[in-house]
Tab-separated table of C-alpha atoms in Angstrom:
chain	number	residue	atom	x	y	z
A	11	MET	CA	29.546	36.836	12.893
A	12	GLN	CA	28.153	36.584	16.479
A	13	LYS	CA	24.601	37.373	15.224
A	14	SER	CA	24.784	34.591	12.671
A	15	PHE	CA	25.996	32.073	15.323
A	16	SER	CA	23.259	33.174	17.686
A	17	HIS	CA	20.626	32.892	14.955
A	18	ASN	CA	21.926	29.411	14.022
A	19	ARG	CA	21.661	28.285	17.665
A	20	GLN	CA	18.056	29.540	17.834
A	21	VAL	CA	17.154	27.694	14.582
A	22	GLN	CA	18.614	24.456	16.059
A	23	ARG	CA	16.699	25.068	19.312
A	24	THR	CA	13.431	25.593	17.389
A	25	LYS	CA	13.956	22.456	15.321
A	26	SER	CA	14.635	20.508	18.531
A	27	TRP	CA	11.420	21.845	20.095
A	28	ILE	CA	9.451	20.806	16.990
A	29	PHE	CA	10.903	17.336	16.930
A	30	ASP	CA	10.350	16.888	20.683
A	31	SER	CA	6.742	18.057	20.324
A	32	LEU	CA	6.164	15.528	17.555
A	33	MET	CA	7.552	12.772	19.828
A	34	LEU	CA	5.330	13.890	22.707
A	35	LEU	CA	2.265	14.000	20.471
A	36	MET	CA	2.987	10.451	19.350
A	37	ASP	CA	2.424	9.357	22.926
A	38	GLU	CA	-1.068	10.808	22.636
A	39	LYS	CA	-2.165	9.726	19.119
A	40	PRO	CA	-1.038	7.956	15.935
A	41	TYR	CA	1.510	9.683	13.671
A	42	ASP	CA	-0.963	9.881	10.743
A	43	SER	CA	-3.408	11.828	12.933
A	44	ILE	CA	-0.961	14.498	14.020
A	45	THR	CA	-1.098	17.800	12.104
A	46	VAL	CA	1.386	20.562	11.658
A	47	SER	CA	-0.915	22.796	13.734
A	48	ASP	CA	-0.699	20.202	16.563
A	49	ILE	CA	3.043	20.179	16.391
A	50	ALA	CA	3.419	23.971	16.229
A	51	LYS	CA	1.038	24.430	19.162
A	52	LYS	CA	2.802	21.882	21.263
A	53	ALA	CA	6.214	23.393	20.419
A	54	GLY	CA	4.980	26.913	21.277
A	55	VAL	CA	5.870	28.207	17.774
A	56	ALA	CA	3.699	29.682	15.046
A	57	ARG	CA	2.833	27.637	11.988
A	58	PRO	CA	4.948	29.979	9.695
A	59	THR	CA	7.903	29.204	12.025
A	60	PHE	CA	7.307	25.469	11.505
A	61	TYR	CA	7.218	25.984	7.742
A	62	ARG	CA	10.347	28.105	7.850
A	63	ASN	CA	12.180	25.062	9.218
A	64	PHE	CA	10.366	22.085	7.637
A	65	ASP	CA	8.198	21.440	4.642
A	66	ASP	CA	5.944	18.957	6.512
A	67	LYS	CA	5.975	16.625	9.519
A	68	ASP	CA	7.722	13.853	7.541
A	69	GLU	CA	10.667	16.168	7.098
A	70	VAL	CA	10.954	16.496	10.872
A	71	VAL	CA	11.515	12.742	11.070
A	72	LEU	CA	13.814	12.701	8.060
A	73	GLN	CA	15.938	15.422	9.713
A	74	TYR	CA	16.247	13.326	12.838
A	75	LEU	CA	17.271	10.269	10.883
A	76	ASN	CA	19.713	12.382	8.894
A	77	ASN	CA	21.382	13.249	12.226
A	78	SER	CA	21.701	9.533	12.979
A	79	PHE	CA	23.501	8.721	9.736
A	80	GLY	CA	26.175	10.453	7.761
A	81	THR	CA	28.905	9.760	5.242
A	82	ASP	CA	32.621	10.311	5.001
A	83	ASN	CA	35.268	9.397	2.465
A	84	ASP	CA	38.257	7.131	2.941
A	85	ASP	CA	40.275	8.383	-0.074
A	86	LYS	CA	43.137	5.943	0.608
A	87	GLN	CA	40.895	2.911	0.186
A	88	ASN	CA	38.442	4.560	-2.214
A	89	ASN	CA	35.490	3.861	0.095
A	90	ILE	CA	32.399	5.733	1.094
A	91	ILE	CA	31.997	5.407	4.826
A	92	LEU	CA	28.412	5.173	6.127
A	93	LEU	CA	28.498	6.506	9.695
A	94	PHE	CA	25.801	5.289	12.045
A	95	ASP	CA	25.035	6.980	15.407
A	96	HIS	CA	23.006	4.239	17.094
A	97	LYS	CA	22.864	6.136	20.437
A	98	TYR	CA	21.194	9.093	18.695
A	99	LEU	CA	18.691	6.755	17.034
A	100	ILE	CA	17.934	4.966	20.326
A	101	LYS	CA	17.236	8.214	22.193
A	102	HIS	CA	13.640	8.233	20.803
A	103	GLN	CA	13.357	4.559	20.148
A	104	LYS	CA	9.692	3.996	21.069
A	105	ASN	CA	8.338	6.762	18.839
A	106	LEU	CA	10.731	6.096	15.925
A	107	LYS	CA	9.508	2.535	15.880
A	108	LYS	CA	5.999	3.881	15.510
A	109	ILE	CA	7.135	6.129	12.694
A	110	LEU	CA	8.990	3.454	10.904
A	111	SER	CA	5.892	1.248	10.940
A	112	THR	CA	3.894	4.014	9.251
A	113	ALA	CA	3.823	3.091	5.560
A	114	SER	CA	3.729	6.590	4.184
A	115	ILE	CA	6.799	7.787	6.042
A	116	GLU	CA	8.676	4.498	5.549
A	117	ASN	CA	8.193	4.853	1.797
A	118	ARG	CA	9.357	8.479	1.866
A	119	ILE	CA	12.424	7.466	3.933
A	120	TYR	CA	13.413	4.911	1.326
A	121	ARG	CA	12.872	7.353	-1.528
A	122	GLU	CA	15.141	9.912	0.274
A	123	LEU	CA	17.747	7.161	0.902
A	124	GLN	CA	17.754	6.289	-2.767
A	125	ASN	CA	18.125	9.941	-3.792
A	126	TYR	CA	20.892	10.364	-1.204
A	127	ALA	CA	22.799	7.287	-2.424
A	128	VAL	CA	22.559	8.546	-6.047
A	129	SER	CA	23.878	12.027	-5.001
A	130	LEU	CA	26.952	10.355	-3.498
A	131	THR	CA	27.925	8.977	-6.903
A	132	ASP	CA	27.914	12.417	-8.608
A	133	ARG	CA	31.511	13.132	-7.666
A	134	TYR	CA	32.490	9.964	-9.596
A	135	LYS	CA	30.729	10.934	-12.831
A	136	LYS	CA	33.771	12.690	-14.349
A	137	LEU	CA	36.282	10.142	-12.973
A	138	LEU	CA	34.739	6.984	-14.462
A	139	SER	CA	33.697	5.821	-17.895
A	140	ALA	CA	29.947	5.964	-18.545
A	141	GLU	CA	29.533	2.224	-17.941
A	142	ASP	CA	31.703	2.225	-14.723
A	143	TYR	CA	29.702	5.216	-13.471
A	144	LEU	CA	26.436	3.300	-13.838
A	145	ILE	CA	27.996	0.292	-12.058
A	146	CYS	CA	29.221	2.655	-9.351
A	147	ARG	CA	25.810	4.271	-8.971
A	148	TYR	CA	23.974	0.894	-8.723
A	149	LYS	CA	26.559	-0.511	-6.315
A	150	ILE	CA	26.435	2.419	-3.987
A	151	CYS	CA	22.646	2.553	-4.093
A	152	TYR	CA	22.426	-1.160	-3.454
A	153	GLN	CA	24.909	-1.103	-0.587
A	154	ILE	CA	23.663	2.058	1.231
A	155	THR	CA	19.955	1.380	0.942
A	156	GLY	CA	20.479	-2.313	1.799
A	157	SER	CA	22.634	-1.506	4.774
A	158	LEU	CA	20.160	1.065	6.067
A	159	ARG	CA	17.258	-1.288	5.517
A	160	ILE	CA	18.967	-3.887	7.700
A	161	ILE	CA	19.800	-1.296	10.350
A	162	PHE	CA	16.052	-0.212	10.433
A	163	ASP	CA	14.947	-3.808	10.651
A	164	TRP	CA	17.453	-4.447	13.463
A	165	PHE	CA	16.285	-1.273	15.243
A	166	VAL	CA	12.500	-2.035	14.895
A	167	ASN	CA	12.971	-5.594	16.109
A	168	ASN	CA	14.526	-4.531	19.433
A	169	MET	CA	18.192	-4.761	18.325
A	170	PRO	CA	18.472	-8.566	18.675
A	171	MET	CA	22.316	-8.550	18.320
A	172	PRO	CA	25.000	-6.131	19.536
A	173	VAL	CA	25.552	-3.103	17.401
A	174	ASP	CA	29.209	-3.985	16.672
A	175	LYS	CA	28.082	-7.353	15.405
A	176	ILE	CA	25.467	-5.850	13.072
A	177	ILE	CA	28.115	-3.480	11.732
A	178	SER	CA	30.578	-6.322	11.157
A	179	MET	CA	27.880	-8.350	9.379
A	180	LEU	CA	27.006	-5.486	7.169
A	181	ASN	CA	30.580	-4.927	6.085
A	182	ALA	CA	30.964	-8.674	5.387
A	183	MET	CA	27.845	-8.524	3.244
A	184	ASN	CA	28.856	-5.447	1.210
A	185	ILE	CA	30.115	-6.066	-2.280
A	186	PRO	CA	33.902	-6.219	-2.347
A	187	LYS	CA	35.962	-4.440	-5.059
A	188	THR	CA	37.085	-6.701	-7.792
A	189	VAL	CA	40.039	-6.224	-10.091
A	190	GLN	CA	37.642	-5.313	-12.872
A	191	TYR	CA	35.983	-2.487	-10.836
A	192	ARG	CA	38.796	-1.396	-8.522
A	193	ASN	CA	38.161	2.339	-9.311
A	194	ILE	CA	34.591	2.023	-8.107
A	195	PRO	CA	34.202	2.845	-4.437
A	196	GLY	CA	32.919	0.437	-1.852
A	197	VAL	CA	30.769	1.206	1.158
A	198	VAL	CA	32.025	0.591	4.702
A	199	VAL	CA	29.701	0.990	7.694
A	200	LYS	CA	31.169	2.424	10.903
A	201	LEU	CA	29.836	3.688	14.184
A	202	LYS	CA	30.051	7.434	14.844
A	203	ASN	CA	32.357	8.224	17.765
């Protein structure tokens, strides 16, 4: 048990070095010009170590963004809660803005978001009729990807309104449950504590 915990801590440390190295390299050159070799060298790890942890440099960014967002369930209200850690996202604000303005990674982020939203609906597949399941899938995809798109826009444009106001606005914009679709979950955006 102790060895596993120690190994896990080393993996997290290595991933952190790789991410930090990517951020440092972005101060020197554009994201598209940075290679895996550049990142590995800067992190002080071998290329095989990089590839043991990530498939490519885009995945380094996706992992960071994944740490900024999460989901939880509110079973009493039948909601999916989208958790947003704005402090974690802001920590590397300058470089993440550069990344989010890079078309190739931005497109990959939205593809991953779409896949993530679809995966959240899988647990409802057996609970709903075929038609309601499709409505659930589309509703969750629409609400999660739309909410995250607004959060990214807010972030890239220097957070022009307080974070609690953006969260309140997103929740007001999300599609409410109607009597017809009361079994279909809603999405509620909350800040991570």
